[in-house]
mmCIF file of C-alpha atoms and ligand atoms in Angstrom:
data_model
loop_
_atom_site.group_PDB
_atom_site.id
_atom_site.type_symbol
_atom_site.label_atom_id
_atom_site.label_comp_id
_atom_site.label_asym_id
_atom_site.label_seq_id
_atom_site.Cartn_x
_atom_site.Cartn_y
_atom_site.Cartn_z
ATOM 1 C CA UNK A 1 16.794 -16.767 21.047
ATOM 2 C CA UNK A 2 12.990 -17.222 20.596
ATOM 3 C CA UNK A 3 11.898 -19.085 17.113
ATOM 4 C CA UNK A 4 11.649 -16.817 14.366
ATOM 5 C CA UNK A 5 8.704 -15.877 13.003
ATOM 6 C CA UNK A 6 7.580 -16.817 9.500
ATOM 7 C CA UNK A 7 6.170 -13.905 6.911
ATOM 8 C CA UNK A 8 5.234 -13.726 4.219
ATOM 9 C CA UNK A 9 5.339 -10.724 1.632
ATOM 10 C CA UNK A 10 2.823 -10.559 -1.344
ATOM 11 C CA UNK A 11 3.257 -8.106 -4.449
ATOM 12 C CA UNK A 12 1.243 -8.177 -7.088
ATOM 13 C CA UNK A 13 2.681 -8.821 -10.563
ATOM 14 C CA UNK A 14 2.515 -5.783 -12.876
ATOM 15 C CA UNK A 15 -1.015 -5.097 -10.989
ATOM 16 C CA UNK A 16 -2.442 -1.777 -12.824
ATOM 17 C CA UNK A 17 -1.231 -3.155 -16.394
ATOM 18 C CA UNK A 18 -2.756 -7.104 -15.165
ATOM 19 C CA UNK A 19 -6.187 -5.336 -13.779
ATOM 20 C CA UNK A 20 -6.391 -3.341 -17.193
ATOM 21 C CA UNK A 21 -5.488 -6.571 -19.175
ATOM 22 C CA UNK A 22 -8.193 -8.475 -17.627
ATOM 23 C CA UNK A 23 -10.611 -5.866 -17.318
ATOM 24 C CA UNK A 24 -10.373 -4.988 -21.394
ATOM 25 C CA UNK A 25 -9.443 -8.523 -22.385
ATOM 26 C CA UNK A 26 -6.209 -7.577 -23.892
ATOM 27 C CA UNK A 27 -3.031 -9.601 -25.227
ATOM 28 C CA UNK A 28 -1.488 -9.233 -22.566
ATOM 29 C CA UNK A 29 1.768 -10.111 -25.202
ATOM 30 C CA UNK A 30 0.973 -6.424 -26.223
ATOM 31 C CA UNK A 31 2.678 -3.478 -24.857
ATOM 32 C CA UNK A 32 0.196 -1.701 -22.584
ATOM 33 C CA UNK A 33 1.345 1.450 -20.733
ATOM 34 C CA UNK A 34 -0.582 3.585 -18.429
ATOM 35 C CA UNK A 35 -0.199 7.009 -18.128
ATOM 36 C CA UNK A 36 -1.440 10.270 -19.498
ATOM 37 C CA UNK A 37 -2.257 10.387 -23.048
ATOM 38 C CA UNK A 38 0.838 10.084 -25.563
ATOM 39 C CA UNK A 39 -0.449 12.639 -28.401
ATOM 40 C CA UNK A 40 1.134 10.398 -30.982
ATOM 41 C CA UNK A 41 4.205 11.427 -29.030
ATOM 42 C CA UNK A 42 4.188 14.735 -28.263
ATOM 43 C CA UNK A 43 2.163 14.367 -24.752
ATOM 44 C CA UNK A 44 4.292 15.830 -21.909
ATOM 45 C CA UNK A 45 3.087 13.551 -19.001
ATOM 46 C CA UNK A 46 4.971 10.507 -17.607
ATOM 47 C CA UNK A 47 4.042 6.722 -17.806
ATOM 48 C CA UNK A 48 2.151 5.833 -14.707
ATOM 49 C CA UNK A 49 2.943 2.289 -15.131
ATOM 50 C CA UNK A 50 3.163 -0.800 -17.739
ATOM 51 C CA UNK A 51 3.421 -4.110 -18.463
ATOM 52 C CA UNK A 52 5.799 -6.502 -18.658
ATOM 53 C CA UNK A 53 5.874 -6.720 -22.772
ATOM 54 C CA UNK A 54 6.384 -3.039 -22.170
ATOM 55 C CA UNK A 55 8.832 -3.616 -20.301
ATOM 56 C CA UNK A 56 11.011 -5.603 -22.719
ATOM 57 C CA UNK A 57 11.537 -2.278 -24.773
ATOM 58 C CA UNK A 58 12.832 -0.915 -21.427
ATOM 59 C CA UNK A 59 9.755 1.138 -20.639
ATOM 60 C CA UNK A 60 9.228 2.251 -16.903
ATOM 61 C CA UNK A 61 6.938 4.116 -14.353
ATOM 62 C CA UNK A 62 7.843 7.620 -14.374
ATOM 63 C CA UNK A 63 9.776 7.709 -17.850
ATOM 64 C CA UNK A 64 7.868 10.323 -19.881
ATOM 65 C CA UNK A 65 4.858 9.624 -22.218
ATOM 66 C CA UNK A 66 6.794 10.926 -25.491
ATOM 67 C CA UNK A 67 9.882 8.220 -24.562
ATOM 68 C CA UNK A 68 7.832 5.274 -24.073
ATOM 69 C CA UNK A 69 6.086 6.541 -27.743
ATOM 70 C CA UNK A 70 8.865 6.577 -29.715
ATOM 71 C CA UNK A 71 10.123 2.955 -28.439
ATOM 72 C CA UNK A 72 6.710 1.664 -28.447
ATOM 73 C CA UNK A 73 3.980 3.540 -30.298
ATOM 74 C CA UNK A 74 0.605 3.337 -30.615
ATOM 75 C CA UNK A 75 -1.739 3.334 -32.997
ATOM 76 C CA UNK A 76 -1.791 3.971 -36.001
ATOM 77 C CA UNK A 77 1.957 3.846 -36.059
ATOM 78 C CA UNK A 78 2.346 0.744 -34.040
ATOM 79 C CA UNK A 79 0.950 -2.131 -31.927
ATOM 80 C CA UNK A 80 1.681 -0.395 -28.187
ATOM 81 C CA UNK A 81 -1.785 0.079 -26.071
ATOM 82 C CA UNK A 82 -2.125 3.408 -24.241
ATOM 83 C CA UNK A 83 -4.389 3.962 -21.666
ATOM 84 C CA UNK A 84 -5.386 6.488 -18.853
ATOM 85 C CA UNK A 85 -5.728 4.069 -16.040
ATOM 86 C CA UNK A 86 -9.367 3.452 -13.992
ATOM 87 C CA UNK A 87 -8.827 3.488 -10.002
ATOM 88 C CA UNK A 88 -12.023 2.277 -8.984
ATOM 89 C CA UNK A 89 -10.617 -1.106 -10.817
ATOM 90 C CA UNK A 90 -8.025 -1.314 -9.006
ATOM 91 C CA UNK A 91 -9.233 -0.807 -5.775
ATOM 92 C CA UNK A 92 -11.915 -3.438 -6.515
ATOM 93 C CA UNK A 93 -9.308 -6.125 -7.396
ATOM 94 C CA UNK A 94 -7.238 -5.369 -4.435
ATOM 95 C CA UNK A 95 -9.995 -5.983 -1.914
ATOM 96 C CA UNK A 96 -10.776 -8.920 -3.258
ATOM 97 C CA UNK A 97 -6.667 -10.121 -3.170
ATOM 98 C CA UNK A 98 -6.597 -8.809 0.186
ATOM 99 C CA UNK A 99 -9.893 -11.111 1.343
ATOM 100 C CA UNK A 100 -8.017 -14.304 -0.269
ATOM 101 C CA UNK A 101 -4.364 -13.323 1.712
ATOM 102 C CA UNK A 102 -5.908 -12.342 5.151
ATOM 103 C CA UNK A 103 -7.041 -16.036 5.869
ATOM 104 C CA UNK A 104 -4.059 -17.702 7.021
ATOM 105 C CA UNK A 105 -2.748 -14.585 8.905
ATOM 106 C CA UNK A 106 -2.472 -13.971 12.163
ATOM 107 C CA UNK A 107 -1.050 -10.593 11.521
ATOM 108 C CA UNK A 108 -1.947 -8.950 8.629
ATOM 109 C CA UNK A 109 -0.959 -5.698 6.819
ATOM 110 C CA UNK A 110 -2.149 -4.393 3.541
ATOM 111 C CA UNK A 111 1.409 -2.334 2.734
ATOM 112 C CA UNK A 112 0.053 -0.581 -0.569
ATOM 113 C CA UNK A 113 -2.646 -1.203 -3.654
ATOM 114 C CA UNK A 114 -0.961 -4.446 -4.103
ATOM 115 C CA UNK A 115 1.264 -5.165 -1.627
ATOM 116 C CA UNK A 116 0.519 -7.127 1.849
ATOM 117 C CA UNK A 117 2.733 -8.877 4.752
ATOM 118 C CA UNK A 118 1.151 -11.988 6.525
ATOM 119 C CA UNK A 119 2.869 -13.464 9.741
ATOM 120 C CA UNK A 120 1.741 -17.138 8.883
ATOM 121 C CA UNK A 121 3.672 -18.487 11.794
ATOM 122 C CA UNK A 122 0.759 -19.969 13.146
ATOM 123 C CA UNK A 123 -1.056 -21.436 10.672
ATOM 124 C CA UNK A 124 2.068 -23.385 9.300
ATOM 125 C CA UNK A 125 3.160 -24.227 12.798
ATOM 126 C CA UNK A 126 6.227 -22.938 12.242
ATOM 127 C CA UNK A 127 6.648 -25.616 9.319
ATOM 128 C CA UNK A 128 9.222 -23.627 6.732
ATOM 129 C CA UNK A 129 8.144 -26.036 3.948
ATOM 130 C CA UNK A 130 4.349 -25.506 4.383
ATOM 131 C CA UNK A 131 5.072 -22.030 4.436
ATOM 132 C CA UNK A 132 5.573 -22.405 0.721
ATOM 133 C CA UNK A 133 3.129 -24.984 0.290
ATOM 134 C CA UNK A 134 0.598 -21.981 1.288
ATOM 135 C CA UNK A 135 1.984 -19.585 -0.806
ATOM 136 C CA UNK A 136 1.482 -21.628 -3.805
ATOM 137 C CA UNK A 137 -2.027 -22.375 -2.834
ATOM 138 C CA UNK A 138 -2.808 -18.311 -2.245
ATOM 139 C CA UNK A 139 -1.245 -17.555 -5.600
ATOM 140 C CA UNK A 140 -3.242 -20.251 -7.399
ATOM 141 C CA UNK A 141 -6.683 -18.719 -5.629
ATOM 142 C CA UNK A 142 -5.833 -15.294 -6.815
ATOM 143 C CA UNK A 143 -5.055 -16.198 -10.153
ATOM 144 C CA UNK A 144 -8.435 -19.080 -10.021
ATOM 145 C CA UNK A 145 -11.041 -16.358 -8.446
ATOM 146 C CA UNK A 146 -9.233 -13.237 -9.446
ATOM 147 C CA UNK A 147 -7.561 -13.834 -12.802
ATOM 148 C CA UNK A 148 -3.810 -11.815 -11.248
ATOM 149 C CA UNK A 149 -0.859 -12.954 -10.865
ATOM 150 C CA UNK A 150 1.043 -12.882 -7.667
ATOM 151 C CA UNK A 151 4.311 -13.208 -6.157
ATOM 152 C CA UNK A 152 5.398 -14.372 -2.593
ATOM 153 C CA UNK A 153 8.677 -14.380 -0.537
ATOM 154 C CA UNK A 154 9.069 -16.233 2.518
ATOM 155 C CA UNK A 155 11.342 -14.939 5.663
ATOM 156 C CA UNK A 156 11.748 -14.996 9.118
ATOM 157 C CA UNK A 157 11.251 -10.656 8.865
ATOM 158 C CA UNK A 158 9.825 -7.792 6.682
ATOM 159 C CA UNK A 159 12.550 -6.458 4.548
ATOM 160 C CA UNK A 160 14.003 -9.895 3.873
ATOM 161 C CA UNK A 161 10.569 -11.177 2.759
ATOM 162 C CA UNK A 162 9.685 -8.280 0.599
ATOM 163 C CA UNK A 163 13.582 -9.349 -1.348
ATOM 164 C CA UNK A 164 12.352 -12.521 -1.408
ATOM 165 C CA UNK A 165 8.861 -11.791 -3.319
ATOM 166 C CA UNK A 166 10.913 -9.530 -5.747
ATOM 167 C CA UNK A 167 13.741 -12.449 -6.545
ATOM 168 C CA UNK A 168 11.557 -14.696 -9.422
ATOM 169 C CA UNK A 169 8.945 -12.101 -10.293
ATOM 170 C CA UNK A 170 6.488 -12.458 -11.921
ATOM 171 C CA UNK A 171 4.889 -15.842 -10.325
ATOM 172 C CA UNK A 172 7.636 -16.625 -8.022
ATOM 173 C CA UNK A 173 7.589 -17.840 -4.527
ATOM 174 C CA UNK A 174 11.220 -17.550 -2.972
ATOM 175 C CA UNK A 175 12.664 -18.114 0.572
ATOM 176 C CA UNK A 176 14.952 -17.402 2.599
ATOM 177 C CA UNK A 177 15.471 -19.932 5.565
ATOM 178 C CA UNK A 178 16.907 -18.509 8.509
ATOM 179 C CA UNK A 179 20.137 -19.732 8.490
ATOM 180 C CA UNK A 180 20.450 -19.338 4.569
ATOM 181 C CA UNK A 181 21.070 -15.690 5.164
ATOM 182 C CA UNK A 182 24.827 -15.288 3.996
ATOM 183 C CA UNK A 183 24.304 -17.436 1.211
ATOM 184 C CA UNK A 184 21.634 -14.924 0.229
ATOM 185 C CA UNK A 185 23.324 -11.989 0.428
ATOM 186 C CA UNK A 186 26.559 -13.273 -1.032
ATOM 187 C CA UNK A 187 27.294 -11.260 -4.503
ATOM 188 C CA UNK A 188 23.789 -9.583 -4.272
ATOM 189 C CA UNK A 189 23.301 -5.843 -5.466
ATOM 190 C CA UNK A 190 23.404 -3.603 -2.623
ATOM 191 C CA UNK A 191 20.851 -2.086 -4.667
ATOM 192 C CA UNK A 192 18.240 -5.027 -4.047
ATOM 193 C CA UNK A 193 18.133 -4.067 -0.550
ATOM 194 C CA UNK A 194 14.823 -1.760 -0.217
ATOM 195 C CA UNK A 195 16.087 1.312 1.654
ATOM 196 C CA UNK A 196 19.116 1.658 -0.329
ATOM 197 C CA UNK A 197 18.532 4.377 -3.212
ATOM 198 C CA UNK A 198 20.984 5.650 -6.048
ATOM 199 C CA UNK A 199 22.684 8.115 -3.837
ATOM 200 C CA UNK A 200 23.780 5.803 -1.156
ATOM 201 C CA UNK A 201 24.540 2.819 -3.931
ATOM 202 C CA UNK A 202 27.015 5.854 -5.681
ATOM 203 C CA UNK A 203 28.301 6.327 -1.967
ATOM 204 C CA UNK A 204 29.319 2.529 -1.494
ATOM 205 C CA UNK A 205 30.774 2.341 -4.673
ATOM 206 C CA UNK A 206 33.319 4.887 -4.159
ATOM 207 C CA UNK A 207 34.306 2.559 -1.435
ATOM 208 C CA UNK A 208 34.557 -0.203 -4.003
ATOM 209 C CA UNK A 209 31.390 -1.772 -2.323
ATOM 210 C CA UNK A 210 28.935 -3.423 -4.713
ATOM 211 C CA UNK A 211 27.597 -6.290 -2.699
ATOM 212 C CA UNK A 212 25.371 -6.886 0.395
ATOM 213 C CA UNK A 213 28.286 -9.245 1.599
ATOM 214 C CA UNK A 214 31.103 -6.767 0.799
ATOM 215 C CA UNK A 215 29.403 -4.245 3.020
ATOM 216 C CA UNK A 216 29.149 -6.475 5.618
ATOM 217 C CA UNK A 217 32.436 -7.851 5.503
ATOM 218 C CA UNK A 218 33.678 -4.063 6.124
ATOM 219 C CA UNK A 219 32.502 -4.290 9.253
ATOM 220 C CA UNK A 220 30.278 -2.206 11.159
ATOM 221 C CA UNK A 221 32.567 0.662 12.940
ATOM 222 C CA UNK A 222 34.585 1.465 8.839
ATOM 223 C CA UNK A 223 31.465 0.897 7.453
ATOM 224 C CA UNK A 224 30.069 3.517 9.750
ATOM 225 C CA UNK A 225 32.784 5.914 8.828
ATOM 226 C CA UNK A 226 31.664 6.196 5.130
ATOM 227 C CA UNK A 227 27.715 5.414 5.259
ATOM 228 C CA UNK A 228 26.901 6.980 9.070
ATOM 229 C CA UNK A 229 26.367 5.167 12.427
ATOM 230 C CA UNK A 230 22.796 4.705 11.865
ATOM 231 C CA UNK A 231 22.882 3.350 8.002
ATOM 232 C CA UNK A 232 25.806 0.861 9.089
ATOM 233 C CA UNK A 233 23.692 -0.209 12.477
ATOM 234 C CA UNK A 234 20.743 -1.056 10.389
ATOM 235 C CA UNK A 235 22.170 -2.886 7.752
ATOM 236 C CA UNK A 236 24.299 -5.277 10.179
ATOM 237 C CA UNK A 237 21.251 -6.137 11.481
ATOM 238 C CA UNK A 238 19.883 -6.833 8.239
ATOM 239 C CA UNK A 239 22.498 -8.893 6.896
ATOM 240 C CA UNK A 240 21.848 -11.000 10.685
ATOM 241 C CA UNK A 241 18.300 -11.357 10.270
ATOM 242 C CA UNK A 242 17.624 -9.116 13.215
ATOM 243 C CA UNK A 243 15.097 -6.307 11.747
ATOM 244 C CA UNK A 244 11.938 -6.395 12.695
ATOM 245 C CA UNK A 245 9.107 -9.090 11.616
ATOM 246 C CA UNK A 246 6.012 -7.254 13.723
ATOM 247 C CA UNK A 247 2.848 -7.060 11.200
ATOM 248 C CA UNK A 248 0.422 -4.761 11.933
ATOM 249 C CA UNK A 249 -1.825 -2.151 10.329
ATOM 250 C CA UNK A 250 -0.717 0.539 12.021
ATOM 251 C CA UNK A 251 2.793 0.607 10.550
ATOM 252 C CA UNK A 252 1.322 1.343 7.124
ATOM 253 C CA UNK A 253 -1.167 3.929 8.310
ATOM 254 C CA UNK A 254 -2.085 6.728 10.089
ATOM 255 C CA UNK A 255 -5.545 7.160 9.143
ATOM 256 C CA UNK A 256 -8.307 6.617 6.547
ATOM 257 C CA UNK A 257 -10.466 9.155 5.054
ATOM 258 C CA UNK A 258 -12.840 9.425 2.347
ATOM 259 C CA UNK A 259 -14.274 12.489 0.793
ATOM 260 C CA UNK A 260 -16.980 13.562 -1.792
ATOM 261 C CA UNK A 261 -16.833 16.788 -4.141
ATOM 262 C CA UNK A 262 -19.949 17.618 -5.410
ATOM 263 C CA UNK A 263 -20.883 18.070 -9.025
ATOM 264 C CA UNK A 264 -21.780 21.928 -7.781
ATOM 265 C CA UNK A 265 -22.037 23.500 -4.955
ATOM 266 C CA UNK A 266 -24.271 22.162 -2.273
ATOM 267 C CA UNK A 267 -26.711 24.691 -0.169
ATOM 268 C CA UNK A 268 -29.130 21.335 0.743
ATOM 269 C CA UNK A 269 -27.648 20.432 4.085
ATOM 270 C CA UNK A 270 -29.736 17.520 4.354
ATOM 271 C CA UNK A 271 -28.298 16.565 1.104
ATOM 272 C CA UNK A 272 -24.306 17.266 2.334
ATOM 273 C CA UNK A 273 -25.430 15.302 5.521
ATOM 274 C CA UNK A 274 -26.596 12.186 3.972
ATOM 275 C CA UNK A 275 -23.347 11.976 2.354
ATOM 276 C CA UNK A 276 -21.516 12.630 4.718
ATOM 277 C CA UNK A 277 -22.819 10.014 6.967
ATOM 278 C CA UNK A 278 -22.571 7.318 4.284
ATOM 279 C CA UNK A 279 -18.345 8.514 3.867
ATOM 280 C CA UNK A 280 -17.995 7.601 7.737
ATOM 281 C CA UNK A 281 -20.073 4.196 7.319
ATOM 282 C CA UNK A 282 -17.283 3.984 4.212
ATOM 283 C CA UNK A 283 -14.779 4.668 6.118
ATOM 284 C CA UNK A 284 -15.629 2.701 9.139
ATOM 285 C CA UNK A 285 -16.189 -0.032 6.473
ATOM 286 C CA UNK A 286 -12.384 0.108 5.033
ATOM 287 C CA UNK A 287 -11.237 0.348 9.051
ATOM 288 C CA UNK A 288 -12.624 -3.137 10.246
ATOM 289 C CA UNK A 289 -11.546 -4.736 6.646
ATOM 290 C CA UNK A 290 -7.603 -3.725 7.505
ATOM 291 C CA UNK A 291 -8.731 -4.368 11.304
ATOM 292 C CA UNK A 292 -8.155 -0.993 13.024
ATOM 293 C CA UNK A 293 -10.026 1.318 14.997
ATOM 294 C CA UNK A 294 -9.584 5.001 15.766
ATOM 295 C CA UNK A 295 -10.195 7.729 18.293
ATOM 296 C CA UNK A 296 -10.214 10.725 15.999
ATOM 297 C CA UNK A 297 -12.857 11.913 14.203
ATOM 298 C CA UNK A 298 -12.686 14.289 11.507
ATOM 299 C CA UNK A 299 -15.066 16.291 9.580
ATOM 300 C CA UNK A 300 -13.895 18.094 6.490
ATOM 301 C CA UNK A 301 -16.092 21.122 4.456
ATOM 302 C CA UNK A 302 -14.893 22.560 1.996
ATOM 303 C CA UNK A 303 -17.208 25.757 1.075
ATOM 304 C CA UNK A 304 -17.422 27.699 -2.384
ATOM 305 C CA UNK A 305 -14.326 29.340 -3.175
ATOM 306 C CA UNK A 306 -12.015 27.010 -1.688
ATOM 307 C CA UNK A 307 -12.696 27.748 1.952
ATOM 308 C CA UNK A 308 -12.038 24.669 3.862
ATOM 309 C CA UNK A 309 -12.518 23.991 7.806
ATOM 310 C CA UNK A 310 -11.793 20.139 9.186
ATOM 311 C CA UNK A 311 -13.942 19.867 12.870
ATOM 312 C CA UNK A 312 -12.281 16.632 15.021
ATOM 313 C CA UNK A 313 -13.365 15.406 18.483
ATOM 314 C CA UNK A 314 -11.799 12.360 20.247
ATOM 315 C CA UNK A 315 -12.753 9.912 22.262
ATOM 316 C CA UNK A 316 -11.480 7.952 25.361
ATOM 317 C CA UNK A 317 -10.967 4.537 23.747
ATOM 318 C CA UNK A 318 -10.663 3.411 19.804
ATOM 319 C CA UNK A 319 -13.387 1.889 18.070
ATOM 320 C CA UNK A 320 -14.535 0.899 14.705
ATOM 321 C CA UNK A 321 -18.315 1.551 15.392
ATOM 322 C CA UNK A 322 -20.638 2.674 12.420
ATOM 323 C CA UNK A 323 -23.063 4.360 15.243
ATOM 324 C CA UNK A 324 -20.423 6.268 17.063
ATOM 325 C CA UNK A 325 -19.093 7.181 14.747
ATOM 326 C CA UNK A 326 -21.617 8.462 12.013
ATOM 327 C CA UNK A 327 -23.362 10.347 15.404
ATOM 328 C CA UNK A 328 -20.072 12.172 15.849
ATOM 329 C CA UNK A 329 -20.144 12.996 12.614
ATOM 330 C CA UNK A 330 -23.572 14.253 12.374
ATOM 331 C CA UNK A 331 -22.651 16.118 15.551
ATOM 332 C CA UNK A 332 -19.557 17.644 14.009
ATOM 333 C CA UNK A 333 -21.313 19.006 11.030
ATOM 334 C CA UNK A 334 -24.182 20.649 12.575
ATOM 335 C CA UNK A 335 -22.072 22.387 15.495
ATOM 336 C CA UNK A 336 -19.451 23.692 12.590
ATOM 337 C CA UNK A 337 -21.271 23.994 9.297
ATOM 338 C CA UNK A 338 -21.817 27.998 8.012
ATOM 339 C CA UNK A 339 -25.305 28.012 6.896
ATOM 340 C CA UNK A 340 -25.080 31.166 4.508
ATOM 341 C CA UNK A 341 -22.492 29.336 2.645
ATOM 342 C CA UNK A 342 -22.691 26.168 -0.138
ATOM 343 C CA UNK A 343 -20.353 23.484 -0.271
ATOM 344 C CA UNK A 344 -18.432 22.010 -2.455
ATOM 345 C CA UNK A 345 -17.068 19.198 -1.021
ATOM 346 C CA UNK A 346 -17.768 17.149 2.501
ATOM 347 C CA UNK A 347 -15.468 14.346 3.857
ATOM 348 C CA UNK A 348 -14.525 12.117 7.217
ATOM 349 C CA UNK A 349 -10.974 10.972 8.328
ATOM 350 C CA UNK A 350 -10.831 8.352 10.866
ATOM 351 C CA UNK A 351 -7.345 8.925 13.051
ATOM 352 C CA UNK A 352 -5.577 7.716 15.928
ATOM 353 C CA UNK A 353 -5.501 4.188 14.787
ATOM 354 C CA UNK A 354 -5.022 1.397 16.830
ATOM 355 C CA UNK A 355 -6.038 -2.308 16.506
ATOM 356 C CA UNK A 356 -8.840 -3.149 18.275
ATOM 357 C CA UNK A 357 -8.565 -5.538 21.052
ATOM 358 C CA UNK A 358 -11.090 -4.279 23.733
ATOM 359 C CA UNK A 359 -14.229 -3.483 22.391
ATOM 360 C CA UNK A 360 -16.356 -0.902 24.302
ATOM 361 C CA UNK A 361 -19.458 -0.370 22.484
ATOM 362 C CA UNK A 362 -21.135 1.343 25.837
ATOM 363 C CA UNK A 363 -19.454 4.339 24.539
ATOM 364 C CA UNK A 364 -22.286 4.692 22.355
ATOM 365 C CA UNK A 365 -24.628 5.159 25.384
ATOM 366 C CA UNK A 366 -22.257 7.727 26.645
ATOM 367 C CA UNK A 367 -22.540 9.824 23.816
ATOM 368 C CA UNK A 368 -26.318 9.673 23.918
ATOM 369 C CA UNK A 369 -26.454 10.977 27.151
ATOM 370 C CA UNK A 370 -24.899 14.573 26.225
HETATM 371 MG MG1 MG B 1 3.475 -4.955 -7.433
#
């Protein structure tokens, strides 16, 4: 068997309530929940997320607005901070995690907002204990330049790592050594295992299956006959360490687009152009800073009235090219655009990722020539 690899999984503690917190120079002892305006507790919306003081009076993401009011209100009938939530913030702060955690990785993959895998098998040289010793120098940057909290778990694959970063949240650093793995999963929630929803927890129980190690213990042909061949497969191979530990940013996208609506409609073309142009160099921006390129390009207008046509054109290999791109682009829109209607909204989707190993900028010289 070949050495196994070592990765790590970063998630960001509480990251929308920590960014706020920072941002507005709250308490962060305070309850602070995010979501859509409570109405002194009649709003109908949901929480979007919280903190962790929040959390203590058993708030959650997705509980509605009026619950979360009446165990924690706000002013003037109680201490509780609610806000709507900025996303430009948060994408900020991310980017600037992200810079700090793509160092020491030979593989990287940005998984969500606040979320990221690293294969640091490499740069530890395979060392399980400097493995940590990393981790606790990445969460001390991030909380040093950044002012967020972070928490790491360290495994020889995905899924196990991203247990590991949830086990001493917030702050933690956990790991799970290779041939720990039993230990691990002895007595743990089959719950804890990401994959495994309500539905399929209700489902085990029935069986009088709680535990990761119960499940396994069942073996994988009865195991089979309650959960399915392919649910009992893939959780054997869990339990053995033998899912899969490839990082790369394909697995957590398919494309990247950006798009602009305009304040009203748009019948200056030069205007929608030069907009346009500066979404691809955007877009081609946000492709070399997760480290893919793409083969698709896509134009999107949306015209008055809702009318909306997307224009693509591939080509041979991927690249991540500002110039090839933004002349596609620019070639896209003037072929396609319907010049007795305005716009209302112009965007760019890059697609048909792929990482870019071979560079072939003399693509660009081919396109000229047309
Ligand atoms: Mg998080």
């Amino acid at each position: 068997m070949s050495t196994p690899r070592i990765i790590v999984h970063c998630d960001l503690d509480a990251f929308y309530a920590a960014v706020e917190t920072l941002h507005h120079g709250f308490d962060d002892k305070i309850p602070l929940i995010i979501g859509s305006d409570p109405e002194n507790g009649r709003g109908r919306g949901i929480v979007s997320t919280c903190n962790y003081a929040a959390r203590k009076y058993g708030i959650r993401s997705a509980m509605a607005i009026s619950e979360a009011w009446r165990r924690c209100p706000g002013a003037p009938y109680g201490t509780a901070i609610y806000i709507r939530g900025s996303r430009g913030l948060y994408s900020r702060a991310s980017r600037k995690v992200m810079k700090i955690l793509k160092q020491p990785a030979e593989f990287f993959e940005q998984a969500s907002i606040d979320e990221a895998y690293l294969d640091v098998t490499t740069y530890v040289g395979g060392d399980w204990d400097a493995a940590v010793a990393l981790c606790r120098d990445l969460q001390s940057s991030i909380i040093k330049e950044i002012g967020l909290s972070a928490s790491f778990g360290i495994a020889s694959n995905r899924i196990l790592a991203k247990m590991a970063s949830e086990i001493n949240k917030p702050k933690g650093i956990f790991r799970i050594l290779p041939d720990e793995l039993s230990d691990f999963f002895e007595g743990r929630d089959v719950r804890d295992v990401p994959g495994i929803g309500k539905k399929r927890a209700t489902q085990l129980h029935e069986w009088g299956i709680t535990t990761v190690d119960e499940m396994y213990a069942y073996g994988e042909l009865s195991l089979a006959r309650i959960t399915g061949e392919r649910f009992a497969a893939w959780i054997i191979r869990v339990y053995e360490g033998r899912t899969s530990s490839e990082i790369s940013p394909l697995r957590s996208r398919k494309s990247i687009g950006k798009e602009h609506t305009f304040n009203y409609d748009r019948e200056n073309y030069q205007i929608v152009l030069e907009n346009l142009l500066s979404i691809v160099r955007r877009v081609m921006k946000s492709a070399r800073e997760v480290g893919v390129s793409g083969r698709l390009a896509e134009v999107k207008i949306r015209y008055t009235g809702f009318e909306t046509h997307t224009h693509g054109r591939s080509i041979p290999v991927s690249m991540d090219d500002d110039e090839v791109f933004t002349s596609l682009a620019e070639k896209l829109f003037a072929n396609n655009v319907q010049p007795d209607k305005k716009i209302r909204l112009i965007g760019f989707r890059l697609g048909n990722l792929d990482t870019p190993k071979t560079k072939q900028t003399r693509l660009l010289a081919i396109l000229e020539e047309e």
